[in-house]
C-alpha cells in the first residue's frame, strides 16, 4: 500500500488569467487632447464648386462638412426650406435639406401634378418647399403646395442665381418683419431672393457681379453694426 503524498505547505499558485486580445481599433489608441484636438474631415466631404449652366448663368453649390455652431438644422413641421434634389426613387424625390437625413418629396406634391402631368424635376435642382411631416420617428416629408393645393411661391427655383448658407440665427434675423438689412439690400440692385429656415439663401441680381456682392453682404452683415452696414451701402450706391 503506497503512502499518499504529503500536503504542500504555503499558498497555492494562482492560475494565469486569460488575456483578451486587443483589437486593432483600440490597441495603441491615445485619447486626444480635447483642447487642441480637431477631428479629421470625412473622406467623402466634397469641396465647394461653382457650376455654370449656359452663358452668364451662375449656380453655387456648396457642400457642408462638420456644422459650426448655429448651423445645425432640425426639421420642424411648417418650416419653409431650400433643398437640393439628390436622387429619384420611383415616384419619390430625395431632397438634401441640411439635416441628419434627406427629406422625401412626392411628384404629386406640386401644383397641377398628376400621374400623366409630372413636374419637371431633375437631380441637382433647388427646391423651395415646406415640411408636413417632421419628427424624430419618421422621415421628413416635404411638399411644394399649401393647404389649398397652390404653389404659393414654392417649387423648383430658377436655374441661375447663387445659393449659399448662413447661420440659423441670421436667417431668423433676416426674416423678422422689422429687419432693416433686407430693406437696405433691396435699394442697391433689383433682386430676387429666397430664404430657407434651414439656413440657405438663394439670391439673383441683374449680373453675376451684383449677385456676388449681395451674397457677400448678407453673409457678413451678421457681424457688422448698423453704422458699418450704412457705410458699405453708401459706398456701393456711389460706385
PDB file of C-alpha atoms in Angstrom:
ATOM      1  CA  UNK A   1       0.000   0.000   0.000  1.00  0.00           C
ATOM      2  CA  UNK A   2       1.500   3.287  -1.192  1.00  0.00           C
ATOM      3  CA  UNK A   3       1.631   6.288   1.055  1.00  0.00           C
ATOM      4  CA  UNK A   4      -0.423   9.379  -0.027  1.00  0.00           C
ATOM      5  CA  UNK A   5       1.671  12.440  -0.886  1.00  0.00           C
ATOM      6  CA  UNK A   6       2.099  14.903   1.939  1.00  0.00           C
ATOM      7  CA  UNK A   7       0.078  18.129   1.566  1.00  0.00           C
ATOM      8  CA  UNK A   8       2.040  21.109   0.210  1.00  0.00           C
ATOM      9  CA  UNK A   9       2.654  23.916   2.552  1.00  0.00           C
ATOM     10  CA  UNK A  10       2.160  27.589   1.610  1.00  0.00           C
ATOM     11  CA  UNK A  11      -0.353  29.292  -0.703  1.00  0.00           C
ATOM     12  CA  UNK A  12      -1.473  27.560  -3.844  1.00  0.00           C
ATOM     13  CA  UNK A  13      -0.145  29.049  -7.099  1.00  0.00           C
ATOM     14  CA  UNK A  14      -2.627  31.166  -8.989  1.00  0.00           C
ATOM     15  CA  UNK A  15      -3.742  30.156 -12.423  1.00  0.00           C
ATOM     16  CA  UNK A  16      -2.862  32.728 -15.080  1.00  0.00           C
ATOM     17  CA  UNK A  17      -5.791  34.947 -16.064  1.00  0.00           C
ATOM     18  CA  UNK A  18      -6.504  34.713 -19.810  1.00  0.00           C
ATOM     19  CA  UNK A  19      -5.876  37.976 -21.620  1.00  0.00           C
ATOM     20  CA  UNK A  20      -8.353  39.116 -24.263  1.00  0.00           C
ATOM     21  CA  UNK A  21      -6.607  40.128 -27.479  1.00  0.00           C
ATOM     22  CA  UNK A  22      -6.657  43.844 -28.133  1.00  0.00           C
ATOM     23  CA  UNK A  23      -8.432  44.758 -31.295  1.00  0.00           C
ATOM     24  CA  UNK A  24      -6.862  46.893 -33.980  1.00  0.00           C
ATOM     25  CA  UNK A  25      -9.428  49.571 -33.260  1.00  0.00           C
ATOM     26  CA  UNK A  26      -8.363  50.011 -29.611  1.00  0.00           C
ATOM     27  CA  UNK A  27      -4.737  48.910 -29.443  1.00  0.00           C
ATOM     28  CA  UNK A  28      -2.328  51.801 -29.139  1.00  0.00           C
ATOM     29  CA  UNK A  29      -5.080  54.447 -29.268  1.00  0.00           C
ATOM     30  CA  UNK A  30      -4.386  57.512 -27.168  1.00  0.00           C
ATOM     31  CA  UNK A  31      -7.116  59.894 -26.087  1.00  0.00           C
ATOM     32  CA  UNK A  32      -6.559  63.207 -27.857  1.00  0.00           C
ATOM     33  CA  UNK A  33      -6.078  66.460 -26.056  1.00  0.00           C
ATOM     34  CA  UNK A  34      -9.583  67.881 -26.207  1.00  0.00           C
ATOM     35  CA  UNK A  35      -8.370  71.464 -26.087  1.00  0.00           C
ATOM     36  CA  UNK A  36      -6.385  71.398 -29.290  1.00  0.00           C
ATOM     37  CA  UNK A  37      -7.768  68.316 -31.000  1.00  0.00           C
ATOM     38  CA  UNK A  38      -9.565  68.698 -34.311  1.00  0.00           C
ATOM     39  CA  UNK A  39     -11.359  65.753 -35.951  1.00  0.00           C
ATOM     40  CA  UNK A  40     -10.190  64.759 -39.397  1.00  0.00           C
ATOM     41  CA  UNK A  41     -12.623  65.685 -42.183  1.00  0.00           C
ATOM     42  CA  UNK A  42     -14.746  62.860 -43.645  1.00  0.00           C
ATOM     43  CA  UNK A  43     -13.248  61.130 -46.646  1.00  0.00           C
ATOM     44  CA  UNK A  44     -16.278  61.845 -48.766  1.00  0.00           C
ATOM     45  CA  UNK A  45     -16.516  65.576 -47.981  1.00  0.00           C
ATOM     46  CA  UNK A  46     -16.767  67.351 -51.340  1.00  0.00           C
ATOM     47  CA  UNK A  47     -15.234  70.737 -51.909  1.00  0.00           C
ATOM     48  CA  UNK A  48     -17.208  73.848 -52.817  1.00  0.00           C
ATOM     49  CA  UNK A  49     -17.859  74.171 -56.514  1.00  0.00           C
ATOM     50  CA  UNK A  50     -19.348  76.724 -58.844  1.00  0.00           C
ATOM     51  CA  UNK A  51     -21.435  75.317 -61.671  1.00  0.00           C
ATOM     52  CA  UNK A  52     -22.214  77.378 -64.738  1.00  0.00           C
ATOM     53  CA  UNK A  53     -25.267  76.476 -66.791  1.00  0.00           C
ATOM     54  CA  UNK A  54     -25.244  78.371 -70.036  1.00  0.00           C
ATOM     55  CA  UNK A  55     -23.635  81.768 -70.670  1.00  0.00           C
ATOM     56  CA  UNK A  56     -23.992  84.201 -67.814  1.00  0.00           C
ATOM     57  CA  UNK A  57     -25.777  81.729 -65.539  1.00  0.00           C
ATOM     58  CA  UNK A  58     -24.274  81.019 -62.167  1.00  0.00           C
ATOM     59  CA  UNK A  59     -25.250  78.451 -59.614  1.00  0.00           C
ATOM     60  CA  UNK A  60     -23.259  77.967 -56.462  1.00  0.00           C
ATOM     61  CA  UNK A  61     -23.378  74.547 -54.923  1.00  0.00           C
ATOM     62  CA  UNK A  62     -21.736  74.314 -51.533  1.00  0.00           C
ATOM     63  CA  UNK A  63     -21.422  71.057 -49.613  1.00  0.00           C
ATOM     64  CA  UNK A  64     -21.286  71.318 -45.860  1.00  0.00           C
ATOM     65  CA  UNK A  65     -18.995  69.211 -43.679  1.00  0.00           C
ATOM     66  CA  UNK A  66     -18.988  69.433 -39.894  1.00  0.00           C
ATOM     67  CA  UNK A  67     -21.575  72.003 -38.921  1.00  0.00           C
ATOM     68  CA  UNK A  68     -20.426  75.047 -36.996  1.00  0.00           C
ATOM     69  CA  UNK A  69     -22.392  76.327 -34.005  1.00  0.00           C
ATOM     70  CA  UNK A  70     -25.688  77.778 -35.205  1.00  0.00           C
ATOM     71  CA  UNK A  71     -25.527  75.853 -38.490  1.00  0.00           C
ATOM     72  CA  UNK A  72     -27.230  72.608 -37.426  1.00  0.00           C
ATOM     73  CA  UNK A  73     -30.800  72.340 -38.645  1.00  0.00           C
ATOM     74  CA  UNK A  74     -33.517  70.094 -37.251  1.00  0.00           C
ATOM     75  CA  UNK A  75     -36.628  69.871 -39.470  1.00  0.00           C
ATOM     76  CA  UNK A  76     -39.742  71.446 -37.989  1.00  0.00           C
ATOM     77  CA  UNK A  77     -43.259  70.946 -39.318  1.00  0.00           C
ATOM     78  CA  UNK A  78     -44.366  74.030 -41.256  1.00  0.00           C
ATOM     79  CA  UNK A  79     -40.854  75.355 -41.880  1.00  0.00           C
ATOM     80  CA  UNK A  80     -40.144  76.619 -45.391  1.00  0.00           C
ATOM     81  CA  UNK A  81     -36.720  75.432 -46.543  1.00  0.00           C
ATOM     82  CA  UNK A  82     -34.463  75.299 -49.595  1.00  0.00           C
ATOM     83  CA  UNK A  83     -33.397  71.788 -50.549  1.00  0.00           C
ATOM     84  CA  UNK A  84     -31.272  70.142 -53.219  1.00  0.00           C
ATOM     85  CA  UNK A  85     -32.652  67.134 -55.084  1.00  0.00           C
ATOM     86  CA  UNK A  86     -30.086  64.359 -54.652  1.00  0.00           C
ATOM     87  CA  UNK A  87     -31.877  61.278 -56.002  1.00  0.00           C
ATOM     88  CA  UNK A  88     -35.084  59.967 -57.532  1.00  0.00           C
ATOM     89  CA  UNK A  89     -36.548  56.664 -56.377  1.00  0.00           C
ATOM     90  CA  UNK A  90     -39.761  55.702 -58.157  1.00  0.00           C
ATOM     91  CA  UNK A  91     -42.279  58.452 -57.501  1.00  0.00           C
ATOM     92  CA  UNK A  92     -40.281  59.985 -54.655  1.00  0.00           C
ATOM     93  CA  UNK A  93     -37.506  62.571 -54.774  1.00  0.00           C
ATOM     94  CA  UNK A  94     -34.835  62.640 -52.076  1.00  0.00           C
ATOM     95  CA  UNK A  95     -34.007  66.181 -51.020  1.00  0.00           C
ATOM     96  CA  UNK A  96     -30.997  67.352 -49.013  1.00  0.00           C
ATOM     97  CA  UNK A  97     -32.239  69.941 -46.515  1.00  0.00           C
ATOM     98  CA  UNK A  98     -29.100  70.168 -44.393  1.00  0.00           C
ATOM     99  CA  UNK A  99     -30.397  67.871 -41.648  1.00  0.00           C
ATOM    100  CA  UNK A 100     -29.224  64.480 -40.466  1.00  0.00           C
ATOM    101  CA  UNK A 101     -31.208  62.690 -43.186  1.00  0.00           C
ATOM    102  CA  UNK A 102     -32.764  63.665 -46.534  1.00  0.00           C
ATOM    103  CA  UNK A 103     -36.433  64.559 -46.855  1.00  0.00           C
ATOM    104  CA  UNK A 104     -38.851  62.828 -49.206  1.00  0.00           C
ATOM    105  CA  UNK A 105     -40.872  64.724 -51.788  1.00  0.00           C
ATOM    106  CA  UNK A 106     -43.602  63.113 -53.886  1.00  0.00           C
ATOM    107  CA  UNK A 107     -44.054  64.173 -57.502  1.00  0.00           C
ATOM    108  CA  UNK A 108     -47.748  64.709 -56.643  1.00  0.00           C
ATOM    109  CA  UNK A 109     -46.751  67.400 -54.122  1.00  0.00           C
ATOM    110  CA  UNK A 110     -46.550  70.065 -56.839  1.00  0.00           C
ATOM    111  CA  UNK A 111     -49.336  72.310 -58.094  1.00  0.00           C
ATOM    112  CA  UNK A 112     -51.188  70.711 -61.007  1.00  0.00           C
ATOM    113  CA  UNK A 113     -49.189  67.480 -60.835  1.00  0.00           C
ATOM    114  CA  UNK A 114     -50.941  64.246 -61.859  1.00  0.00           C
ATOM    115  CA  UNK A 115     -49.825  60.785 -62.921  1.00  0.00           C
ATOM    116  CA  UNK A 116     -49.855  61.983 -66.526  1.00  0.00           C
ATOM    117  CA  UNK A 117     -48.626  65.515 -65.885  1.00  0.00           C
ATOM    118  CA  UNK A 118     -45.477  65.070 -63.827  1.00  0.00           C
ATOM    119  CA  UNK A 119     -43.333  68.028 -62.749  1.00  0.00           C
ATOM    120  CA  UNK A 120     -40.006  68.514 -64.500  1.00  0.00           C
ATOM    121  CA  UNK A 121     -37.664  67.950 -61.557  1.00  0.00           C
ATOM    122  CA  UNK A 122     -34.083  66.786 -62.069  1.00  0.00           C
ATOM    123  CA  UNK A 123     -31.325  65.693 -59.705  1.00  0.00           C
ATOM    124  CA  UNK A 124     -29.415  68.827 -58.692  1.00  0.00           C
ATOM    125  CA  UNK A 125     -32.421  71.155 -58.858  1.00  0.00           C
ATOM    126  CA  UNK A 126     -33.121  73.534 -55.992  1.00  0.00           C
ATOM    127  CA  UNK A 127     -36.491  73.113 -54.307  1.00  0.00           C
ATOM    128  CA  UNK A 128     -38.348  75.589 -52.108  1.00  0.00           C
ATOM    129  CA  UNK A 129     -40.980  73.810 -50.034  1.00  0.00           C
ATOM    130  CA  UNK A 130     -42.321  73.215 -46.564  1.00  0.00           C
ATOM    131  CA  UNK A 131     -42.367  70.303 -44.131  1.00  0.00           C
ATOM    132  CA  UNK A 132     -45.637  68.478 -43.496  1.00  0.00           C
ATOM    133  CA  UNK A 133     -44.005  65.651 -41.520  1.00  0.00           C
ATOM    134  CA  UNK A 134     -41.068  66.314 -39.194  1.00  0.00           C
ATOM    135  CA  UNK A 135     -40.449  64.247 -36.094  1.00  0.00           C
ATOM    136  CA  UNK A 136     -37.674  62.030 -34.764  1.00  0.00           C
ATOM    137  CA  UNK A 137     -39.535  58.774 -35.503  1.00  0.00           C
ATOM    138  CA  UNK A 138     -40.352  59.394 -39.170  1.00  0.00           C
ATOM    139  CA  UNK A 139     -38.539  60.510 -42.302  1.00  0.00           C
ATOM    140  CA  UNK A 140     -39.064  64.225 -43.007  1.00  0.00           C
ATOM    141  CA  UNK A 141     -41.600  64.853 -45.765  1.00  0.00           C
ATOM    142  CA  UNK A 142     -41.825  67.978 -47.911  1.00  0.00           C
ATOM    143  CA  UNK A 143     -44.476  69.422 -50.206  1.00  0.00           C
ATOM    144  CA  UNK A 144     -44.471  72.323 -52.665  1.00  0.00           C
ATOM    145  CA  UNK A 145     -48.138  73.246 -52.243  1.00  0.00           C
ATOM    146  CA  UNK A 146     -50.147  74.884 -49.487  1.00  0.00           C
ATOM    147  CA  UNK A 147     -53.310  73.564 -47.864  1.00  0.00           C
ATOM    148  CA  UNK A 148     -55.325  74.789 -50.875  1.00  0.00           C
ATOM    149  CA  UNK A 149     -53.153  72.939 -53.380  1.00  0.00           C
ATOM    150  CA  UNK A 150     -51.486  76.146 -54.642  1.00  0.00           C
ATOM    151  CA  UNK A 151     -47.755  76.583 -55.140  1.00  0.00           C
ATOM    152  CA  UNK A 152     -47.768  79.986 -53.429  1.00  0.00           C
ATOM    153  CA  UNK A 153     -44.144  80.630 -54.424  1.00  0.00           C
ATOM    154  CA  UNK A 154     -42.925  77.090 -53.780  1.00  0.00           C
ATOM    155  CA  UNK A 155     -41.453  74.657 -56.283  1.00  0.00           C
ATOM    156  CA  UNK A 156     -38.287  74.470 -58.375  1.00  0.00           C
ATOM    157  CA  UNK A 157     -36.104  77.561 -58.041  1.00  0.00           C
ATOM    158  CA  UNK A 158     -34.698  79.133 -61.218  1.00  0.00           C
ATOM    159  CA  UNK A 159     -31.579  77.702 -62.813  1.00  0.00           C
ATOM    160  CA  UNK A 160     -29.494  80.861 -62.446  1.00  0.00           C
ATOM    161  CA  UNK A 161     -28.713  82.558 -59.156  1.00  0.00           C
ATOM    162  CA  UNK A 162     -26.495  81.908 -56.162  1.00  0.00           C
ATOM    163  CA  UNK A 163     -27.097  79.505 -53.272  1.00  0.00           C
ATOM    164  CA  UNK A 164     -25.173  79.947 -50.033  1.00  0.00           C
ATOM    165  CA  UNK A 165     -25.547  79.171 -46.347  1.00  0.00           C
ATOM    166  CA  UNK A 166     -25.641  81.338 -43.230  1.00  0.00           C
ATOM    167  CA  UNK A 167     -26.278  80.636 -39.557  1.00  0.00           C
ATOM    168  CA  UNK A 168     -29.795  79.872 -38.386  1.00  0.00           C
ATOM    169  CA  UNK A 169     -29.656  82.907 -36.125  1.00  0.00           C
ATOM    170  CA  UNK A 170     -29.020  85.201 -39.083  1.00  0.00           C
ATOM    171  CA  UNK A 171     -31.917  83.640 -41.027  1.00  0.00           C
ATOM    172  CA  UNK A 172     -34.317  84.416 -38.183  1.00  0.00           C
ATOM    173  CA  UNK A 173     -32.957  87.947 -38.043  1.00  0.00           C
ATOM    174  CA  UNK A 174     -33.401  88.499 -41.784  1.00  0.00           C
ATOM    175  CA  UNK A 175     -36.954  87.139 -41.717  1.00  0.00           C
ATOM    176  CA  UNK A 176     -38.026  89.477 -38.905  1.00  0.00           C
ATOM    177  CA  UNK A 177     -40.727  91.924 -40.110  1.00  0.00           C
ATOM    178  CA  UNK A 178     -38.729  94.956 -38.979  1.00  0.00           C
ATOM    179  CA  UNK A 179     -35.379  93.834 -40.466  1.00  0.00           C
ATOM    180  CA  UNK A 180     -33.549  96.853 -41.920  1.00  0.00           C
ATOM    181  CA  UNK A 181     -30.944  94.735 -43.731  1.00  0.00           C
ATOM    182  CA  UNK A 182     -33.341  93.459 -46.394  1.00  0.00           C
ATOM    183  CA  UNK A 183     -34.739  96.943 -46.949  1.00  0.00           C
ATOM    184  CA  UNK A 184     -31.215  98.333 -47.432  1.00  0.00           C
ATOM    185  CA  UNK A 185     -30.183  95.473 -49.727  1.00  0.00           C
ATOM    186  CA  UNK A 186     -33.293  95.949 -51.862  1.00  0.00           C
ATOM    187  CA  UNK A 187     -32.294  99.565 -52.531  1.00  0.00           C
ATOM    188  CA  UNK A 188     -28.943  98.563 -54.058  1.00  0.00           C
ATOM    189  CA  UNK A 189     -29.983  96.411 -57.012  1.00  0.00           C
ATOM    190  CA  UNK A 190     -33.144  94.798 -58.356  1.00  0.00           C
ATOM    191  CA  UNK A 191     -33.063  91.261 -56.996  1.00  0.00           C
ATOM    192  CA  UNK A 192     -34.897  88.021 -56.350  1.00  0.00           C
ATOM    193  CA  UNK A 193     -34.249  86.351 -53.031  1.00  0.00           C
ATOM    194  CA  UNK A 194     -35.482  83.208 -51.255  1.00  0.00           C
ATOM    195  CA  UNK A 195     -34.856  82.440 -47.579  1.00  0.00           C
ATOM    196  CA  UNK A 196     -34.925  78.938 -46.127  1.00  0.00           C
ATOM    197  CA  UNK A 197     -35.346  78.323 -42.424  1.00  0.00           C
ATOM    198  CA  UNK A 198     -32.578  75.706 -42.792  1.00  0.00           C
ATOM    199  CA  UNK A 199     -30.020  78.494 -43.213  1.00  0.00           C
ATOM    200  CA  UNK A 200     -29.891  78.574 -47.016  1.00  0.00           C
ATOM    201  CA  UNK A 201     -30.354  81.685 -49.113  1.00  0.00           C
ATOM    202  CA  UNK A 202     -30.817  81.883 -52.868  1.00  0.00           C
ATOM    203  CA  UNK A 203     -30.279  85.264 -54.481  1.00  0.00           C
ATOM    204  CA  UNK A 204     -30.294  86.523 -58.058  1.00  0.00           C
ATOM    205  CA  UNK A 205     -29.474  90.016 -59.322  1.00  0.00           C
ATOM    206  CA  UNK A 206     -29.121  91.501 -62.797  1.00  0.00           C
ATOM    207  CA  UNK A 207     -25.471  90.476 -63.218  1.00  0.00           C
ATOM    208  CA  UNK A 208     -23.175  87.886 -61.679  1.00  0.00           C
ATOM    209  CA  UNK A 209     -21.091  90.640 -60.048  1.00  0.00           C
ATOM    210  CA  UNK A 210     -24.130  92.167 -58.358  1.00  0.00           C
ATOM    211  CA  UNK A 211     -25.272  88.715 -57.219  1.00  0.00           C
ATOM    212  CA  UNK A 212     -21.898  88.021 -55.597  1.00  0.00           C
ATOM    213  CA  UNK A 213     -21.869  91.429 -53.897  1.00  0.00           C
ATOM    214  CA  UNK A 214     -25.304  90.827 -52.396  1.00  0.00           C
ATOM    215  CA  UNK A 215     -24.294  87.358 -51.163  1.00  0.00           C
ATOM    216  CA  UNK A 216     -21.129  88.726 -49.537  1.00  0.00           C
ATOM    217  CA  UNK A 217     -23.087  91.482 -47.798  1.00  0.00           C
ATOM    218  CA  UNK A 218     -25.691  89.058 -46.438  1.00  0.00           C
ATOM    219  CA  UNK A 219     -23.018  86.667 -45.183  1.00  0.00           C
ATOM    220  CA  UNK A 220     -21.060  89.443 -43.447  1.00  0.00           C
ATOM    221  CA  UNK A 221     -23.934  91.502 -42.035  1.00  0.00           C
ATOM    222  CA  UNK A 222     -24.287  89.223 -39.007  1.00  0.00           C
ATOM    223  CA  UNK A 223     -21.024  90.600 -37.607  1.00  0.00           C
ATOM    224  CA  UNK A 224     -21.468  94.240 -38.675  1.00  0.00           C
ATOM    225  CA  UNK A 225     -23.003  97.105 -36.752  1.00  0.00           C
ATOM    226  CA  UNK A 226     -25.706  99.311 -38.207  1.00  0.00           C
ATOM    227  CA  UNK A 227     -23.183 102.105 -38.883  1.00  0.00           C
ATOM    228  CA  UNK A 228     -20.796  99.718 -40.661  1.00  0.00           C
ATOM    229  CA  UNK A 229     -23.607  98.476 -42.899  1.00  0.00           C
ATOM    230  CA  UNK A 230     -24.632 102.015 -43.785  1.00  0.00           C
ATOM    231  CA  UNK A 231     -21.052 102.880 -44.773  1.00  0.00           C
ATOM    232  CA  UNK A 232     -20.836  99.841 -47.069  1.00  0.00           C
ATOM    233  CA  UNK A 233     -24.236 100.516 -48.633  1.00  0.00           C
ATOM    234  CA  UNK A 234     -23.361 104.170 -49.269  1.00  0.00           C
ATOM    235  CA  UNK A 235     -20.101 103.167 -50.991  1.00  0.00           C
ATOM    236  CA  UNK A 236     -21.887 100.663 -53.195  1.00  0.00           C
ATOM    237  CA  UNK A 237     -24.582 103.194 -54.059  1.00  0.00           C
ATOM    238  CA  UNK A 238     -21.933 105.706 -55.189  1.00  0.00           C
ATOM    239  CA  UNK A 239     -19.981 103.181 -57.285  1.00  0.00           C
TER     240      UNK A 239
END
